[in-house]
Amino acid sequence: MEESRTAAAGAVVAVPEAVGVAAAGPPAERGRRSLGPVALVVGGMLSVQFGAAIAVLLMPRAGAVGVVTLRLLLAAVVLLVVCRPKVRGHSRADWGTVLVFGAVLAAMNLLFYQAADRIPLGAAVTLEVLGPLTLSVVASRRLGNLLWAGLALGGVVLLSGGGFDRLDPVGAAFALAAGAMWAAYIVFSARTGQRFPQADGLALAMAFGAVLTLPLGIVDAGSKLLVPSTIGLGLAVALMSSVLPYTLELLALRRLPASTFAILMSGEPALAAMAGFLVLHQDLSLTDALAIALVIMASVGAVQAQAGRRRAEREKSAAERTAGRAAGRTTERAAEGAAPPAGRTGRESADQ
């Protein structure tokens, strides 16, 4: 779902390493400075999951499709007003990317809220996070990451109790499909970010997603979408699940290493389970808690493996550049020693 997103980035396990840069300074000072960005990320995740819990409470009033419509429409209005994206000067490829991004965003939200309407919030997010986790494992092309995939699969088996009958198979299927859309969201979020400045691409994609879902919402909920209290709750969901977390994450990523950001984001299933327990009174069994913990461990492991691989590649590249410069200097010195001094012929230099 778009909630787990953006700047994303967003993404749980596919945030580009270059996005975040650690603050300079001594280790102790760096540690103190990192507390602020970490708090921003955690605050954004809490906002997302409690916003999702409010959305579940809103579903009896407007239905899952109606909630998605309200959420995307109101979030799009806020983002368009704040960002004021330029609509001119973009190529056909730019518009194609942002329109696909908007369609993926709409599908992701529709699928996730259908899942959240049928199964507990923590289970829905746990199944959904398999999408970006799978993307990370496939993108790494390393055999070792199959360990993390296996760990995540073990968590899913525990969560399902050996079969999805306990969870409601339709709800579980919606959550898994939402995870696939989340993986696609990560890919097109990155492409949109490369083509549009700031949050312009997200605002335009959100608007297109709202246009796609509006007819569905009208058919499904009709006049229920116009009830003032329903609109008020929808605005709260839009702000908590889109506008606020995006802003907090954008601020955090300016000072926080992307690998740290991704590891923090891996804890979303646990926060979703907590929001479901506190707001929706959804009980969490010991087996469910263990399943969620396994999926979180798999996400963290995949992130750390990916970050370690990138760090090794950077160190190798830096070593190669250093060796190349050293070899270049040696060649220059050798050439200088072989060349005759200025003002002398080669024969004179040889005679000396």
Coordinates of C-alpha atoms in Angstrom, one line a residue:
M1 CA 0.0 0.0 0.0
E2 CA 1.1 3.5 -0.6
E3 CA 1.5 3.9 3.1
S4 CA 4.7 2.0 3.1
R5 CA 6.1 3.7 0.4
T6 CA 7.6 6.6 -0.9
A7 CA 10.4 8.7 -0.8
A8 CA 10.6 6.1 -1.0
A9 CA 10.6 5.3 -1.2
G10 CA 10.4 4.0 -0.1
A11 CA 10.4 1.3 0.2
V12 CA 11.3 -1.3 2.8
V13 CA 14.2 -2.8 1.0
A14 CA 14.8 -1.0 -2.2
V15 CA 15.7 2.5 -1.2
P16 CA 18.8 3.7 -3.2
E17 CA 21.9 3.8 -1.1
A18 CA 22.7 7.3 -2.3
V19 CA 19.5 8.8 -0.9
G20 CA 20.7 9.0 2.7
V21 CA 24.0 10.4 4.0
A22 CA 25.1 10.1 7.6
A23 CA 25.8 13.4 9.4
A24 CA 29.5 14.3 9.6
G25 CA 31.2 14.5 12.9
P26 CA 32.7 12.4 15.7
P27 CA 30.9 9.0 16.4
A28 CA 29.3 10.3 19.6
E29 CA 28.0 13.4 17.9
R30 CA 26.9 11.4 14.9
G31 CA 24.9 9.1 17.2
R32 CA 23.1 12.0 18.9
R33 CA 22.3 13.6 15.6
S34 CA 20.8 10.2 14.3
L35 CA 18.2 10.1 17.0
G36 CA 16.3 12.9 15.4
P37 CA 15.9 11.3 12.0
V38 CA 15.1 7.9 13.6
A39 CA 12.3 9.5 15.6
L40 CA 11.0 11.0 12.3
V41 CA 10.9 7.6 10.6
V42 CA 9.3 5.9 13.6
G43 CA 6.8 8.8 13.8
G44 CA 6.0 8.3 10.1
M45 CA 5.4 4.6 10.5
L46 CA 3.2 5.1 13.5
S47 CA 1.2 7.6 11.6
V48 CA 0.8 5.2 8.7
Q49 CA -0.4 2.3 10.7
F50 CA -2.7 4.2 13.0
G51 CA -4.1 5.9 9.9
A52 CA -4.7 2.4 8.4
A53 CA -6.5 1.4 11.7
I54 CA -8.8 4.5 11.4
A55 CA -9.4 3.5 7.8
V56 CA -10.6 0.1 9.0
L57 CA -13.0 1.8 11.4
L58 CA -14.3 3.9 8.5
M59 CA -15.0 0.9 6.3
P60 CA -18.5 0.2 7.8
R61 CA -19.5 3.7 6.8
A62 CA -18.1 3.9 3.2
G63 CA -16.8 0.4 2.4
A64 CA -13.2 -0.5 1.5
V65 CA -13.4 1.1 -2.0
G66 CA -15.0 4.2 -0.7
V67 CA -12.3 4.6 1.9
V68 CA -9.6 4.3 -0.7
T69 CA -11.4 6.9 -2.9
L70 CA -11.6 9.4 0.0
R71 CA -8.1 8.8 1.0
L72 CA -6.5 9.2 -2.5
L73 CA -8.8 12.1 -3.4
L74 CA -8.1 14.1 -0.3
A75 CA -4.4 13.3 -0.2
A76 CA -4.2 14.4 -3.9
V77 CA -5.8 17.7 -3.1
V78 CA -3.4 18.4 -0.2
L79 CA -0.4 17.4 -2.2
L80 CA -1.4 19.4 -5.3
V81 CA -2.0 22.5 -3.2
V82 CA 1.3 22.1 -1.3
C83 CA 3.5 21.0 -4.2
R84 CA 1.9 22.9 -7.1
P85 CA 3.5 20.6 -9.7
K86 CA 4.3 21.9 -13.1
V87 CA 2.4 20.2 -15.9
R88 CA 4.3 21.6 -18.8
G89 CA 7.8 20.8 -20.0
H90 CA 7.5 17.0 -19.4
S91 CA 8.1 14.4 -22.1
R92 CA 5.7 11.7 -23.2
A93 CA 7.9 9.2 -21.4
D94 CA 7.6 11.3 -18.2
W95 CA 3.9 11.3 -18.3
G96 CA 3.8 7.6 -19.1
T97 CA 5.9 6.9 -16.0
V98 CA 3.8 9.0 -13.7
L99 CA 0.5 7.6 -15.0
V100 CA 1.7 4.0 -14.5
F101 CA 2.9 5.0 -11.0
G102 CA -0.6 6.4 -10.3
A103 CA -2.3 3.3 -11.5
V104 CA 0.0 1.1 -9.4
L105 CA -0.6 3.3 -6.4
A106 CA -4.4 3.0 -6.8
A107 CA -4.3 -0.8 -7.3
M108 CA -2.0 -1.2 -4.2
N109 CA -4.4 0.7 -2.0
L110 CA -7.5 -1.0 -3.3
L111 CA -6.0 -4.4 -2.7
F112 CA -4.6 -3.6 0.7
Y113 CA -7.8 -2.2 2.1
Q114 CA -9.7 -5.2 0.7
A115 CA -7.3 -7.3 2.7
A116 CA -7.6 -5.2 5.9
D117 CA -11.4 -5.5 5.7
R118 CA -11.0 -9.3 5.9
I119 CA -8.0 -10.1 8.0
P120 CA -6.2 -8.5 11.0
L121 CA -4.1 -5.4 10.2
G122 CA -0.8 -7.0 11.4
A123 CA -1.3 -10.1 9.2
A124 CA -2.2 -8.0 6.2
V125 CA 1.0 -5.9 6.5
T126 CA 3.1 -8.9 7.1
L127 CA 1.9 -10.6 4.0
E128 CA 2.1 -7.4 2.0
V129 CA 5.8 -6.8 3.0
L130 CA 6.7 -10.0 1.1
G131 CA 6.4 -8.0 -2.1
P132 CA 9.4 -5.7 -1.5
L133 CA 11.2 -8.5 0.3
T134 CA 11.0 -10.7 -2.8
L135 CA 12.0 -7.8 -5.0
S136 CA 15.1 -7.3 -2.8
V137 CA 16.1 -11.0 -3.0
V138 CA 15.6 -11.2 -6.8
A139 CA 17.5 -7.9 -7.4
S140 CA 20.4 -9.0 -5.2
R141 CA 21.0 -12.2 -7.4
R142 CA 22.8 -13.8 -4.5
L143 CA 22.2 -17.3 -3.2
G144 CA 22.7 -16.3 0.4
N145 CA 19.6 -14.1 0.2
L146 CA 17.5 -17.3 -0.3
L147 CA 18.1 -17.8 3.5
W148 CA 16.1 -14.6 4.2
A149 CA 13.4 -15.7 1.7
G150 CA 13.1 -19.0 3.5
L151 CA 12.8 -17.3 6.8
A152 CA 10.1 -15.1 5.5
L153 CA 8.3 -18.1 4.0
G154 CA 8.5 -19.8 7.5
G155 CA 6.8 -16.7 9.0
V156 CA 4.0 -16.9 6.4
V157 CA 3.4 -20.6 7.0
L158 CA 3.1 -19.8 10.8
L159 CA 0.8 -16.9 10.1
S160 CA -1.4 -19.0 8.0
G161 CA -1.5 -21.9 10.5
G162 CA -0.6 -24.3 7.7
G163 CA -3.3 -23.0 5.5
F164 CA -5.0 -19.6 5.0
D165 CA -8.4 -20.9 6.3
R166 CA -7.7 -19.3 9.7
L167 CA -7.0 -15.9 8.1
D168 CA -9.6 -15.9 5.3
P169 CA -8.0 -17.0 2.0
V170 CA -9.6 -14.1 0.1
G171 CA -8.1 -11.5 2.5
A172 CA -4.7 -13.2 2.4
A173 CA -4.8 -13.3 -1.4
F174 CA -5.6 -9.5 -1.5
A175 CA -2.7 -8.9 0.9
L176 CA -0.2 -10.9 -1.3
A177 CA -1.5 -9.1 -4.4
A178 CA -1.0 -5.7 -2.6
G179 CA 2.6 -6.8 -1.9
A180 CA 3.2 -7.4 -5.6
M181 CA 1.9 -3.9 -6.3
W182 CA 4.1 -2.6 -3.5
A183 CA 7.1 -4.0 -5.3
A184 CA 5.9 -2.3 -8.5
Y185 CA 5.3 0.9 -6.6
I186 CA 9.0 0.9 -5.4
V187 CA 10.2 0.5 -9.0
F188 CA 8.0 3.3 -10.4
S189 CA 8.4 5.5 -7.4
A190 CA 12.2 5.6 -8.2
R191 CA 11.6 6.2 -11.9
T192 CA 9.2 9.0 -11.2
G193 CA 11.6 10.6 -8.7
Q194 CA 14.2 10.7 -11.4
R195 CA 11.9 12.5 -13.8
F196 CA 10.1 14.9 -11.6
P197 CA 11.5 17.3 -9.0
Q198 CA 10.7 17.2 -5.3
A199 CA 7.3 15.6 -4.7
D200 CA 5.7 16.7 -8.0
G201 CA 5.6 13.2 -9.4
L202 CA 3.9 11.8 -6.3
A203 CA 1.3 14.6 -6.3
L204 CA 0.5 14.0 -10.0
A205 CA 0.4 10.2 -9.5
M206 CA -1.8 10.6 -6.5
A207 CA -4.2 12.7 -8.5
F208 CA -4.3 10.1 -11.3
G209 CA -4.9 7.3 -8.8
A210 CA -7.8 9.4 -7.3
V211 CA -9.3 9.8 -10.8
L212 CA -9.1 6.0 -11.4
T213 CA -10.8 5.1 -8.1
L214 CA -13.4 7.9 -8.0
P215 CA -15.9 6.1 -10.3
L216 CA -15.5 2.9 -8.3
G217 CA -16.0 4.7 -5.0
I218 CA -19.1 6.4 -6.3
V219 CA -20.6 3.1 -7.5
D220 CA -19.7 1.3 -4.2
A221 CA -20.5 4.0 -1.6
G222 CA -22.6 6.6 -3.5
S223 CA -23.8 9.5 -1.3
K224 CA -22.1 8.0 1.8
L225 CA -18.9 9.8 0.5
L226 CA -20.6 13.1 1.1
V227 CA -21.4 12.7 4.8
P228 CA -19.4 15.4 6.6
S229 CA -18.2 13.0 9.4
T230 CA -17.1 10.5 6.8
I231 CA -15.2 13.1 4.9
G232 CA -13.5 14.3 8.2
L233 CA -12.3 10.7 8.9
G234 CA -11.2 10.3 5.3
L235 CA -9.2 13.5 5.6
A236 CA -7.6 12.1 8.8
V237 CA -6.7 8.9 7.0
A238 CA -5.2 10.9 4.0
L239 CA -3.1 13.1 6.3
M240 CA -1.9 10.2 8.6
S241 CA -1.3 7.7 5.8
S242 CA 0.1 9.9 3.1
V243 CA 0.9 13.5 3.7
L244 CA 2.4 13.3 7.2
P245 CA 4.6 10.2 6.8
Y246 CA 5.9 11.3 3.4
T247 CA 7.0 14.6 4.9
L248 CA 8.6 13.0 7.9
E249 CA 10.5 10.5 5.8
L250 CA 11.6 13.1 3.4
L251 CA 13.1 15.1 6.3
A252 CA 14.7 11.9 7.8
L253 CA 16.3 10.8 4.6
R254 CA 18.3 14.0 4.4
R255 CA 20.3 13.0 7.4
L256 CA 19.8 9.2 7.8
P257 CA 21.7 6.5 5.9
A258 CA 19.3 4.7 3.5
S259 CA 20.2 1.3 4.9
T260 CA 19.2 2.4 8.4
F261 CA 16.0 3.8 7.0
A262 CA 15.2 0.5 5.3
I263 CA 15.9 -1.5 8.4
L264 CA 13.6 0.7 10.4
M265 CA 10.9 0.3 7.8
S266 CA 11.1 -3.4 8.1
G267 CA 9.4 -3.1 11.5
E268 CA 6.1 -2.0 9.9
P269 CA 4.3 -5.3 10.5
A270 CA 4.9 -5.1 14.3
L271 CA 3.6 -1.5 14.4
A272 CA 0.6 -2.6 12.3
A273 CA -0.1 -5.4 14.8
M274 CA 0.1 -2.9 17.6
A275 CA -2.2 -0.4 15.9
G276 CA -4.7 -3.3 15.2
F277 CA -4.5 -4.3 18.9
L278 CA -4.9 -0.8 20.4
V279 CA -7.4 0.7 17.9
L280 CA -9.3 -2.3 16.5
H281 CA -8.9 -4.6 19.5
Q282 CA -7.5 -7.3 17.2
D283 CA -5.8 -10.0 19.4
L284 CA -2.3 -11.2 18.5
S285 CA -1.5 -14.8 19.4
L286 CA 2.0 -16.0 20.3
T287 CA 2.1 -17.8 16.9
D288 CA 1.2 -14.7 15.1
A289 CA 3.8 -12.7 17.0
L290 CA 6.5 -15.2 16.1
A291 CA 5.4 -15.2 12.4
I292 CA 5.6 -11.4 12.3
A293 CA 9.0 -11.5 14.0
L294 CA 10.3 -14.0 11.4
V295 CA 9.2 -11.8 8.5
I296 CA 10.8 -8.7 10.2
M297 CA 14.1 -10.6 10.7
A298 CA 14.0 -11.7 7.0
S299 CA 13.5 -8.0 5.9
V300 CA 16.3 -6.7 8.2
G301 CA 18.6 -9.5 7.0
A302 CA 17.9 -8.8 3.3
V303 CA 18.5 -5.1 3.9
Q304 CA 21.8 -5.6 5.7
A305 CA 23.0 -8.1 3.0
Q306 CA 22.2 -5.6 0.3
A307 CA 23.9 -2.7 2.2
G308 CA 26.9 -4.9 2.8
R309 CA 27.2 -5.8 -0.9
R310 CA 26.9 -2.2 -1.9
R311 CA 29.5 -1.1 0.7
A312 CA 31.9 -3.8 -0.6
E313 CA 31.4 -2.7 -4.2
R314 CA 32.1 0.9 -3.2
E315 CA 35.3 -0.1 -1.3
K316 CA 36.4 -2.2 -4.2
S317 CA 35.8 0.7 -6.6
A318 CA 37.6 3.1 -4.4
A319 CA 40.6 0.7 -4.1
E320 CA 40.7 0.3 -7.9
R321 CA 40.6 4.1 -8.4
T322 CA 43.4 4.5 -5.8
A323 CA 45.5 1.8 -7.5
G324 CA 44.9 3.4 -10.8
R325 CA 46.0 6.8 -9.6
A326 CA 49.1 5.3 -8.0
A327 CA 50.0 3.5 -11.3
G328 CA 49.5 6.7 -13.2
R329 CA 51.9 8.6 -10.9
T330 CA 54.5 5.8 -11.3
T331 CA 54.2 5.9 -15.0
E332 CA 54.6 9.7 -15.0
R333 CA 57.7 9.5 -12.8
A334 CA 59.2 6.8 -15.0
A335 CA 58.5 8.9 -18.1
E336 CA 60.0 12.0 -16.5
G337 CA 63.2 10.0 -15.6
A338 CA 63.5 8.7 -19.1
A339 CA 63.0 12.1 -20.8
P340 CA 66.1 14.4 -21.4
P341 CA 66.3 17.5 -19.3
A342 CA 65.1 20.7 -20.9
G343 CA 67.6 22.4 -23.2
R344 CA 69.7 19.2 -23.8
T345 CA 69.6 16.7 -26.6
G346 CA 69.2 13.1 -26.0
R347 CA 72.8 12.4 -26.9
E348 CA 74.0 14.9 -24.3
S349 CA 71.9 13.3 -21.7
A350 CA 73.2 9.9 -22.6
D351 CA 76.8 11.1 -22.3
Q352 CA 76.2 12.3 -18.8

